[in-house]
């Protein structure tokens, strides 16, 4: 018996439907905010994908040689592909440029709850603006997706890479030392991160600032930012970062969007290319991020293009599905007004097919009974499929241009004129 490869999943209808539902809401939001879809290949050159991702992701890529001896890999994230496209084909497009991509990604992670080797993301990137309103838009858009899906009690962990960078740069740490600190912080290995800073000869004052900073977090965003401001007052660039984050959160508040935010000064995301605001969405008690993003103004430069500021977010579709399932939020099922059309006798089958088309034309999902079963068994099957209606097409009724319409849940039925069939179903399902 063949099995799926470790870490790969089959999605059966209920899960597949939920996944597509989250994808659909993500797509609707992309349209509402003016993000245009691009489709890039699942397979890219290893060099492109490895170029600017984190060490951790690089080591976990599915990498192989194709038959033409090219070193290729399955994409572990969208960002490199989008950057490639922006550098090569979209560089002359007017800005801002809002791009949306959705699809599967591959990482050889250790399979566990919420961590799969094949997973889906809906990705939004806004190129061309370095202004706080662009950051605010990405946060508000993420909030809208989760809200529209009916998720409850979700929060945003928010930070700014410029705070830490401002301190570490002024303290003389080079990029690679800063990356090490950031990656340790991302894994919440605070003591180890401070050790790296110590080894890099950070001043006593710098060390104390870092220690204090790592403890600074809280839900009253503007108050926490004031504390951070006080803490980093000797570091000019860190102060600019605090002001930038302040402005972003102030804009969101002013727009009337209520975000449950936890500001965390020591929050770091593993990816090396972030340059400004960073965030993750999550549900307390579910120890996994549902999505994450931030600002990466240097990204396009890193991929060889003219500098273009950018801010974006990746929504983890699988994890959003997990969170919705845990909260028992189900989407309105498509089956709500679905119809099964059953022909009583062979000679009525052509009419049954004709009627099924008629119903589909007004948007009703229709399945035709194709197993040649008796009416009672066909009805039992329709029940099992959660059909809302059965249309029973028999010779006697057809003589009068009628069929039997059965409401499956109530178990009641009536004979209706074919000319009034769609009307009878649509008015009943309101
Ligand atoms: P990242 O690209 O690592 O910033 O991840 C962005 C989002 O993608 C995360 O917040 C998760 O929701 C999702 N994600 C990342 N890795 C996985 C994985 N192995 N399995 C499922 N979802 C993932």
CSV table of C-alpha atoms and ligand atoms in Angstrom, one decimal:
chain,number,residue,atom,x,y,z
A,1,UNK,CA,0.0,0.0,0.0
A,2,UNK,CA,1.4,3.4,-0.9
A,3,UNK,CA,1.4,6.1,1.7
A,4,UNK,CA,2.0,9.9,1.6
A,5,UNK,CA,5.6,10.9,2.1
A,6,UNK,CA,6.4,11.8,5.7
A,7,UNK,CA,5.3,15.4,6.4
A,8,UNK,CA,2.9,15.5,3.3
A,9,UNK,CA,-0.8,15.4,3.8
A,10,UNK,CA,-3.9,14.5,1.8
A,11,UNK,CA,-6.7,17.0,2.4
A,12,UNK,CA,-10.0,15.2,2.4
A,13,UNK,CA,-13.2,17.2,1.3
A,14,UNK,CA,-13.9,18.8,4.7
A,15,UNK,CA,-10.3,20.1,5.2
A,16,UNK,CA,-9.9,20.9,1.5
A,17,UNK,CA,-13.1,23.0,1.6
A,18,UNK,CA,-11.9,24.9,4.7
A,19,UNK,CA,-8.5,25.5,3.1
A,20,UNK,CA,-10.1,26.9,0.0
A,21,UNK,CA,-12.5,29.0,2.0
A,22,UNK,CA,-9.6,30.7,3.8
A,23,UNK,CA,-7.9,31.1,0.4
A,24,UNK,CA,-11.1,32.6,-1.0
A,25,UNK,CA,-11.4,35.1,1.8
A,26,UNK,CA,-7.7,36.0,1.4
A,27,UNK,CA,-8.3,36.5,-2.3
A,28,UNK,CA,-11.4,38.7,-1.7
A,29,UNK,CA,-9.4,40.8,0.7
A,30,UNK,CA,-6.6,41.1,-1.9
A,31,UNK,CA,-9.1,42.6,-4.4
A,32,UNK,CA,-10.7,44.9,-1.8
A,33,UNK,CA,-7.2,46.4,-1.1
A,34,UNK,CA,-6.0,46.5,-4.7
A,35,UNK,CA,-3.4,43.7,-4.5
A,36,UNK,CA,-3.0,42.1,-7.9
A,37,UNK,CA,-2.3,38.4,-8.1
A,38,UNK,CA,0.9,37.0,-9.6
A,39,UNK,CA,1.7,33.3,-10.0
A,40,UNK,CA,5.3,32.2,-9.8
A,41,UNK,CA,6.8,28.7,-10.1
A,42,UNK,CA,7.0,26.3,-7.2
A,43,UNK,CA,10.4,25.3,-8.5
A,44,UNK,CA,13.1,28.0,-8.6
A,45,UNK,CA,16.9,28.0,-8.8
A,46,UNK,CA,18.6,27.1,-5.5
A,47,UNK,CA,20.7,30.2,-5.7
A,48,UNK,CA,17.7,32.5,-5.8
A,49,UNK,CA,15.9,30.8,-2.9
A,50,UNK,CA,19.1,30.4,-0.8
A,51,UNK,CA,20.3,34.0,-1.4
A,52,UNK,CA,18.6,36.0,1.3
A,53,UNK,CA,16.6,33.6,3.4
A,54,UNK,CA,17.5,32.7,7.0
A,55,UNK,CA,20.1,30.0,7.6
A,56,UNK,CA,17.4,27.9,9.2
A,57,UNK,CA,15.2,27.9,6.1
A,58,UNK,CA,18.1,27.5,3.8
A,59,UNK,CA,19.1,24.2,5.5
A,60,UNK,CA,15.6,22.9,5.2
A,61,UNK,CA,14.9,23.5,1.6
A,62,UNK,CA,14.0,20.6,-0.7
A,63,UNK,CA,17.0,20.8,-3.0
A,64,UNK,CA,17.9,18.6,-5.9
A,65,UNK,CA,19.4,18.5,-9.4
A,66,UNK,CA,16.9,18.4,-12.3
A,67,UNK,CA,17.7,16.2,-15.4
A,68,UNK,CA,19.5,19.1,-17.0
A,69,UNK,CA,21.9,19.1,-14.0
A,70,UNK,CA,20.5,22.4,-12.6
A,71,UNK,CA,20.5,22.9,-8.9
A,72,UNK,CA,16.9,23.7,-8.1
A,73,UNK,CA,14.7,23.8,-5.0
A,74,UNK,CA,11.0,23.9,-4.0
A,75,UNK,CA,10.2,27.4,-2.8
A,76,UNK,CA,10.2,27.7,1.0
A,77,UNK,CA,8.6,31.2,0.9
A,78,UNK,CA,7.3,33.6,-1.8
A,79,UNK,CA,9.5,36.5,-1.1
A,80,UNK,CA,12.5,35.5,-3.2
A,81,UNK,CA,10.3,34.8,-6.2
A,82,UNK,CA,8.4,38.0,-5.9
A,83,UNK,CA,11.7,39.9,-5.5
A,84,UNK,CA,13.0,38.2,-8.7
A,85,UNK,CA,9.9,39.3,-10.6
A,86,UNK,CA,10.1,42.9,-9.3
A,87,UNK,CA,13.8,43.2,-10.2
A,88,UNK,CA,13.4,41.6,-13.7
A,89,UNK,CA,9.9,42.3,-15.1
A,90,UNK,CA,8.1,44.8,-12.9
A,91,UNK,CA,10.8,47.3,-12.3
A,92,UNK,CA,9.2,50.0,-14.5
A,93,UNK,CA,5.7,49.6,-13.2
A,94,UNK,CA,4.3,52.7,-11.5
A,95,UNK,CA,4.5,52.6,-7.7
A,96,UNK,CA,3.0,51.7,-5.3
A,97,UNK,CA,2.8,48.2,-6.6
A,98,UNK,CA,0.6,45.8,-4.6
A,99,UNK,CA,1.1,42.1,-5.2
A,100,UNK,CA,-0.7,39.1,-4.0
A,101,UNK,CA,0.4,35.4,-4.3
A,102,UNK,CA,-1.1,32.3,-2.9
A,103,UNK,CA,0.1,28.7,-3.1
A,104,UNK,CA,2.1,25.9,-1.5
A,105,UNK,CA,5.5,26.1,0.0
A,106,UNK,CA,7.9,23.5,1.1
A,107,UNK,CA,10.2,23.2,4.2
A,108,UNK,CA,11.8,20.1,5.6
A,109,UNK,CA,10.7,21.0,9.1
A,110,UNK,CA,10.1,18.4,11.8
A,111,UNK,CA,6.4,17.6,11.4
A,112,UNK,CA,4.4,18.6,14.5
A,113,UNK,CA,1.2,20.4,15.3
A,114,UNK,CA,0.9,23.3,12.9
A,115,UNK,CA,4.2,22.5,11.2
A,116,UNK,CA,4.0,20.7,7.9
A,117,UNK,CA,6.5,20.1,5.1
A,118,UNK,CA,4.0,21.3,2.5
A,119,UNK,CA,1.9,24.3,3.6
A,120,UNK,CA,0.0,27.2,2.1
A,121,UNK,CA,0.4,30.9,2.4
A,122,UNK,CA,-1.5,33.9,1.2
A,123,UNK,CA,1.1,36.6,0.6
A,124,UNK,CA,0.7,40.4,0.3
A,125,UNK,CA,3.5,42.8,-0.6
A,126,UNK,CA,3.3,46.5,-1.0
A,127,UNK,CA,6.3,48.0,-3.0
A,128,UNK,CA,7.2,51.6,-3.3
A,129,UNK,CA,6.2,53.3,-0.1
A,130,UNK,CA,8.4,53.7,3.0
A,131,UNK,CA,5.7,55.5,4.9
A,132,UNK,CA,3.9,54.3,8.0
A,133,UNK,CA,0.5,54.2,6.3
A,134,UNK,CA,1.8,51.3,4.1
A,135,UNK,CA,2.8,49.4,7.3
A,136,UNK,CA,-0.6,50.3,8.8
A,137,UNK,CA,-2.4,48.9,5.7
A,138,UNK,CA,-0.7,45.5,6.0
A,139,UNK,CA,-1.7,45.2,9.6
A,140,UNK,CA,-5.3,46.4,9.0
A,141,UNK,CA,-5.6,44.0,6.0
A,142,UNK,CA,-4.4,41.0,8.1
A,143,UNK,CA,-6.9,42.0,10.8
A,144,UNK,CA,-9.7,42.1,8.2
A,145,UNK,CA,-8.9,38.6,6.9
A,146,UNK,CA,-9.0,37.1,10.4
A,147,UNK,CA,-12.1,39.0,11.3
A,148,UNK,CA,-13.9,38.1,8.1
A,149,UNK,CA,-13.1,34.4,8.7
A,150,UNK,CA,-14.8,34.7,12.1
A,151,UNK,CA,-11.7,34.0,14.2
A,152,UNK,CA,-12.0,35.2,17.7
A,153,UNK,CA,-9.5,36.4,20.3
A,154,UNK,CA,-6.5,36.8,18.0
A,155,UNK,CA,-3.7,39.2,18.7
A,156,UNK,CA,-0.7,40.8,17.1
A,157,UNK,CA,2.8,40.7,18.5
A,158,UNK,CA,4.5,43.8,17.1
A,159,UNK,CA,8.1,45.0,17.2
A,160,UNK,CA,10.6,47.0,15.2
A,161,UNK,CA,13.9,45.7,14.0
A,162,UNK,CA,15.3,49.2,14.0
A,163,UNK,CA,15.3,49.3,17.8
A,164,UNK,CA,17.7,46.5,18.3
A,165,UNK,CA,19.7,47.4,15.2
A,166,UNK,CA,20.0,51.0,16.4
A,167,UNK,CA,21.6,49.8,19.6
A,168,UNK,CA,23.8,47.1,18.2
A,169,UNK,CA,25.1,49.2,15.4
A,170,UNK,CA,26.0,52.1,17.7
A,171,UNK,CA,27.7,49.5,19.9
A,172,UNK,CA,29.8,48.4,17.0
A,173,UNK,CA,28.4,44.9,16.2
A,174,UNK,CA,28.7,44.0,12.5
A,175,UNK,CA,25.9,42.5,10.4
A,176,UNK,CA,26.7,38.9,11.0
A,177,UNK,CA,27.0,39.4,14.8
A,178,UNK,CA,23.6,41.2,14.7
A,179,UNK,CA,22.1,38.4,12.7
A,180,UNK,CA,23.3,35.9,15.3
A,181,UNK,CA,21.7,37.9,18.1
A,182,UNK,CA,18.4,38.3,16.1
A,183,UNK,CA,18.2,34.6,15.3
A,184,UNK,CA,18.7,33.6,19.0
A,185,UNK,CA,16.1,36.2,20.1
A,186,UNK,CA,13.7,34.7,17.5
A,187,UNK,CA,14.1,31.4,19.2
A,188,UNK,CA,13.6,33.1,22.6
A,189,UNK,CA,17.2,32.2,23.6
A,190,UNK,CA,17.7,35.5,25.4
A,191,UNK,CA,20.7,34.6,27.5
A,192,UNK,CA,22.6,33.2,24.5
A,193,UNK,CA,21.8,36.4,22.5
A,194,UNK,CA,23.2,38.5,25.3
A,195,UNK,CA,26.3,36.3,25.4
A,196,UNK,CA,26.9,37.1,21.7
A,197,UNK,CA,26.6,40.8,22.5
A,198,UNK,CA,29.0,40.4,25.4
A,199,UNK,CA,31.6,38.5,23.2
A,200,UNK,CA,31.3,41.3,20.7
A,201,UNK,CA,32.5,43.7,23.4
A,202,UNK,CA,29.3,45.6,23.9
A,203,UNK,CA,29.6,48.4,26.5
A,204,UNK,CA,28.2,47.8,30.0
A,205,UNK,CA,25.6,50.5,29.3
A,206,UNK,CA,24.6,48.8,26.1
A,207,UNK,CA,24.2,45.4,27.8
A,208,UNK,CA,22.0,47.0,30.5
A,209,UNK,CA,19.9,48.6,27.8
A,210,UNK,CA,19.5,45.3,26.1
A,211,UNK,CA,18.6,43.5,29.3
A,212,UNK,CA,16.0,46.1,30.1
A,213,UNK,CA,14.6,46.1,26.6
A,214,UNK,CA,14.1,42.4,26.4
A,215,UNK,CA,11.8,42.6,29.4
A,216,UNK,CA,9.8,45.5,28.0
A,217,UNK,CA,6.5,44.3,26.6
A,218,UNK,CA,2.8,44.8,27.1
A,219,UNK,CA,-0.7,45.4,25.8
A,220,UNK,CA,-1.0,49.1,26.2
A,221,UNK,CA,1.0,49.8,23.0
A,222,UNK,CA,1.6,53.5,23.4
A,223,UNK,CA,2.6,53.1,27.0
A,224,UNK,CA,5.1,50.3,26.2
A,225,UNK,CA,6.5,52.4,23.4
A,226,UNK,CA,7.1,55.3,26.0
A,227,UNK,CA,9.0,52.8,28.2
A,228,UNK,CA,11.1,51.6,25.2
A,229,UNK,CA,11.7,55.3,24.3
A,230,UNK,CA,13.1,56.0,27.7
A,231,UNK,CA,15.2,52.8,27.7
A,232,UNK,CA,16.9,53.6,24.3
A,233,UNK,CA,17.2,57.4,24.7
A,234,UNK,CA,20.9,57.3,24.1
A,235,UNK,CA,20.6,55.6,20.8
A,236,UNK,CA,19.4,57.9,18.1
A,237,UNK,CA,18.5,55.4,15.4
A,238,UNK,CA,16.6,53.2,17.9
A,239,UNK,CA,14.6,56.3,18.9
A,240,UNK,CA,13.6,56.9,15.2
A,241,UNK,CA,12.4,53.3,15.1
A,242,UNK,CA,10.3,53.8,18.2
A,243,UNK,CA,8.8,56.9,16.6
A,244,UNK,CA,8.0,55.0,13.4
A,245,UNK,CA,6.2,52.2,15.3
A,246,UNK,CA,4.4,54.8,17.3
A,247,UNK,CA,3.1,56.5,14.2
A,248,UNK,CA,2.0,53.2,12.6
A,249,UNK,CA,0.0,52.2,15.6
A,250,UNK,CA,-1.4,55.7,16.0
A,251,UNK,CA,-2.6,55.6,12.4
A,252,UNK,CA,-4.3,52.2,12.9
A,253,UNK,CA,-6.0,53.5,16.1
A,254,UNK,CA,-7.1,56.7,14.3
A,255,UNK,CA,-8.6,54.7,11.5
A,256,UNK,CA,-11.0,53.1,13.9
A,257,UNK,CA,-9.5,49.7,13.6
A,258,UNK,CA,-9.2,48.0,17.0
A,259,UNK,CA,-6.1,45.7,17.1
A,260,UNK,CA,-5.3,43.6,20.1
A,261,UNK,CA,-1.6,44.4,20.1
A,262,UNK,CA,1.3,43.3,22.3
A,263,UNK,CA,4.4,45.4,21.7
A,264,UNK,CA,7.5,43.5,22.4
A,265,UNK,CA,10.9,45.2,22.2
A,266,UNK,CA,12.9,42.0,22.1
A,267,UNK,CA,10.7,40.5,19.3
A,268,UNK,CA,12.8,39.4,16.4
A,269,UNK,CA,11.8,37.4,13.3
A,270,UNK,CA,14.3,35.0,11.9
A,271,UNK,CA,14.4,36.3,8.3
A,272,UNK,CA,17.4,38.5,7.7
A,273,UNK,CA,15.8,40.9,5.4
A,274,UNK,CA,13.5,42.8,7.8
A,275,UNK,CA,14.4,46.4,8.3
A,276,UNK,CA,11.4,48.0,10.1
A,277,UNK,CA,8.2,47.1,11.8
A,278,UNK,CA,7.7,43.4,12.3
A,279,UNK,CA,4.7,41.4,13.5
A,280,UNK,CA,3.0,38.1,14.0
A,281,UNK,CA,-0.6,37.2,14.4
A,282,UNK,CA,-1.6,34.5,16.9
A,283,UNK,CA,-4.3,33.2,19.1
A,284,UNK,CA,-3.3,32.9,22.8
A,285,UNK,CA,-3.1,29.2,23.9
A,286,UNK,CA,-2.2,28.1,20.4
A,287,UNK,CA,1.5,28.2,20.4
A,288,UNK,CA,2.0,29.0,16.7
A,289,UNK,CA,2.1,32.1,14.6
A,290,UNK,CA,-0.8,32.3,12.2
A,291,UNK,CA,1.0,34.8,10.0
A,292,UNK,CA,3.9,37.1,10.0
A,293,UNK,CA,5.4,40.0,8.2
A,294,UNK,CA,7.0,43.4,8.3
A,295,UNK,CA,9.0,45.9,6.4
A,296,UNK,CA,12.0,45.0,4.2
A,297,UNK,CA,13.3,48.1,2.5
A,298,UNK,CA,16.6,46.5,1.4
A,299,UNK,CA,15.1,43.3,-0.1
A,300,UNK,CA,15.0,44.4,-3.8
A,301,UNK,CA,18.5,45.8,-3.5
A,302,UNK,CA,19.7,42.5,-2.1
A,303,UNK,CA,18.3,40.8,-5.2
A,304,UNK,CA,20.2,43.2,-7.5
A,305,UNK,CA,17.5,45.8,-8.2
A,306,UNK,CA,17.2,49.5,-7.6
A,307,UNK,CA,16.2,50.1,-4.0
A,308,UNK,CA,12.4,49.9,-3.5
A,309,UNK,CA,10.9,50.0,0.0
A,310,UNK,CA,8.5,47.2,0.7
A,311,UNK,CA,6.3,45.9,3.4
A,312,UNK,CA,4.3,42.7,3.4
A,313,UNK,CA,2.7,39.8,5.2
A,314,UNK,CA,2.5,36.0,4.8
A,315,UNK,CA,-0.8,34.5,6.2
A,316,UNK,CA,-0.3,30.8,7.1
A,317,UNK,CA,-3.5,29.3,5.6
A,318,UNK,CA,-3.1,25.9,7.3
A,319,UNK,CA,-2.6,27.4,10.7
A,320,UNK,CA,-5.5,29.7,10.3
A,321,UNK,CA,-7.6,26.6,9.4
A,322,UNK,CA,-6.3,24.9,12.6
A,323,UNK,CA,-7.2,28.0,14.7
A,324,UNK,CA,-10.7,28.2,13.1
A,325,UNK,CA,-11.2,24.5,13.7
A,326,UNK,CA,-10.1,24.7,17.3
A,327,UNK,CA,-12.6,27.6,17.8
A,328,UNK,CA,-15.2,25.5,16.0
A,329,UNK,CA,-15.8,28.2,13.5
A,330,UNK,CA,-17.1,26.6,10.3
A,331,UNK,CA,-17.8,28.4,7.1
A,332,UNK,CA,-21.4,28.5,5.7
A,333,UNK,CA,-21.3,25.3,3.8
A,334,UNK,CA,-21.9,25.2,0.1
A,335,UNK,CA,-24.2,22.4,0.7
A,336,UNK,CA,-26.8,24.7,2.2
A,337,UNK,CA,-29.1,24.8,-0.8
A,338,UNK,CA,-27.7,21.8,-2.7
A,339,UNK,CA,-29.9,19.6,-4.7
A,340,UNK,CA,-29.9,15.9,-5.7
A,341,UNK,CA,-31.9,15.1,-8.8
A,342,UNK,CA,-33.2,11.6,-8.9
A,343,UNK,CA,-34.9,10.0,-11.9
A,344,UNK,CA,-37.5,7.4,-11.1
A,345,UNK,CA,-37.2,5.5,-14.4
A,346,UNK,CA,-34.7,5.3,-17.2
A,347,UNK,CA,-37.0,7.1,-19.5
A,348,UNK,CA,-37.0,10.2,-17.2
A,349,UNK,CA,-33.2,10.4,-17.1
A,350,UNK,CA,-32.8,12.8,-20.0
A,351,UNK,CA,-35.3,15.2,-18.3
A,352,UNK,CA,-33.4,14.8,-15.0
A,353,UNK,CA,-30.2,15.9,-16.7
A,354,UNK,CA,-32.0,18.8,-18.3
A,355,UNK,CA,-33.5,19.9,-15.0
A,356,UNK,CA,-30.1,19.7,-13.3
A,357,UNK,CA,-28.7,22.1,-15.8
A,358,UNK,CA,-31.6,24.4,-15.3
A,359,UNK,CA,-30.9,24.5,-11.6
A,360,UNK,CA,-27.2,25.0,-12.0
A,361,UNK,CA,-27.9,28.0,-14.3
A,362,UNK,CA,-29.4,29.9,-11.3
A,363,UNK,CA,-26.3,29.0,-9.2
A,364,UNK,CA,-27.6,26.0,-7.3
A,365,UNK,CA,-25.1,23.1,-6.7
A,366,UNK,CA,-26.7,20.0,-8.1
A,367,UNK,CA,-25.7,16.3,-8.1
A,368,UNK,CA,-27.5,13.9,-10.3
A,369,UNK,CA,-28.2,10.4,-9.0
A,370,UNK,CA,-26.1,8.2,-11.3
A,371,UNK,CA,-26.0,4.9,-9.5
A,372,UNK,CA,-29.4,3.6,-10.8
A,373,UNK,CA,-30.6,3.1,-7.2
A,374,UNK,CA,-34.2,2.8,-6.0
A,375,UNK,CA,-35.8,6.1,-4.9
A,376,UNK,CA,-35.6,5.2,-1.2
A,377,UNK,CA,-31.9,4.3,-1.5
A,378,UNK,CA,-31.2,7.4,-3.6
A,379,UNK,CA,-32.9,9.5,-0.9
A,380,UNK,CA,-30.9,7.9,1.8
A,381,UNK,CA,-27.8,8.7,-0.1
A,382,UNK,CA,-28.9,12.3,-0.6
A,383,UNK,CA,-29.3,12.6,3.1
A,384,UNK,CA,-25.8,11.2,3.7
A,385,UNK,CA,-24.5,13.9,1.4
A,386,UNK,CA,-26.3,16.6,3.4
A,387,UNK,CA,-28.3,17.7,0.3
A,388,UNK,CA,-30.9,20.3,1.1
A,389,UNK,CA,-33.4,19.2,-1.6
A,390,UNK,CA,-34.2,16.2,-3.7
A,391,UNK,CA,-36.0,16.6,-7.0
A,392,UNK,CA,-37.7,13.4,-8.0
A,393,UNK,CA,-38.4,13.1,-11.7
A,394,UNK,CA,-41.1,10.6,-12.4
A,395,UNK,CA,-43.3,9.8,-15.5
A,396,UNK,CA,-46.6,10.5,-13.9
A,397,UNK,CA,-45.7,14.0,-12.8
A,398,UNK,CA,-43.9,14.7,-16.0
A,399,UNK,CA,-47.1,14.3,-17.9
A,400,UNK,CA,-48.3,17.4,-16.1
A,401,UNK,CA,-45.0,19.2,-16.5
A,402,UNK,CA,-44.3,18.7,-12.8
A,403,UNK,CA,-41.8,17.0,-10.5
A,404,UNK,CA,-41.6,16.2,-6.8
A,405,UNK,CA,-39.6,18.5,-4.6
A,406,UNK,CA,-38.5,17.1,-1.3
A,407,UNK,CA,-37.0,19.1,1.6
A,408,UNK,CA,-34.6,16.7,3.0
A,409,UNK,CA,-34.3,18.0,6.5
A,410,UNK,CA,-38.0,18.3,7.2
A,411,UNK,CA,-38.8,15.2,5.2
A,412,UNK,CA,-41.7,17.0,3.5
A,413,UNK,CA,-42.5,17.0,-0.2
A,414,UNK,CA,-44.7,18.7,-2.7
A,415,UNK,CA,-45.5,18.4,-6.4
A,416,UNK,CA,-44.4,21.5,-8.2
A,417,UNK,CA,-44.6,22.8,-11.8
A,418,UNK,CA,-41.2,22.6,-13.5
A,419,UNK,CA,-41.6,26.2,-14.5
A,420,UNK,CA,-41.8,27.1,-10.8
A,421,UNK,CA,-39.0,24.7,-9.6
A,422,UNK,CA,-36.1,27.1,-9.3
A,423,UNK,CA,-38.3,29.7,-7.6
A,424,UNK,CA,-39.6,27.1,-5.1
A,425,UNK,CA,-36.0,26.1,-4.2
A,426,UNK,CA,-34.6,29.6,-4.1
A,427,UNK,CA,-37.5,31.0,-2.0
A,428,UNK,CA,-37.3,28.1,0.4
A,429,UNK,CA,-33.5,28.6,1.0
A,430,UNK,CA,-33.7,32.2,1.9
B,1,LIG,P1,7.5,32.7,7.7
B,1,LIG,O1,7.6,32.7,6.2
B,1,LIG,O2,8.4,31.7,8.4
B,1,LIG,O3,7.6,34.1,8.2
B,1,LIG,O4,6.1,32.2,8.1
B,1,LIG,C1,4.9,32.9,7.8
B,1,LIG,C2,3.7,32.0,8.2
B,1,LIG,O5,3.7,30.8,7.4
B,1,LIG,C3,3.8,31.5,9.7
B,1,LIG,O6,3.3,32.4,10.6
B,1,LIG,C4,2.9,30.3,9.6
B,1,LIG,O7,1.6,30.6,9.7
B,1,LIG,C5,3.2,29.7,8.2
B,1,LIG,N1,4.2,28.7,8.2
B,1,LIG,C6,5.6,28.7,8.2
B,1,LIG,N2,6.1,27.5,8.3
B,1,LIG,C7,5.1,26.6,8.3
B,1,LIG,C8,5.0,25.2,8.4
B,1,LIG,N3,6.1,24.4,8.4
B,1,LIG,N4,3.8,24.6,8.4
B,1,LIG,C9,2.7,25.4,8.4
B,1,LIG,N5,2.7,26.7,8.3
B,1,LIG,C10,3.9,27.4,8.3
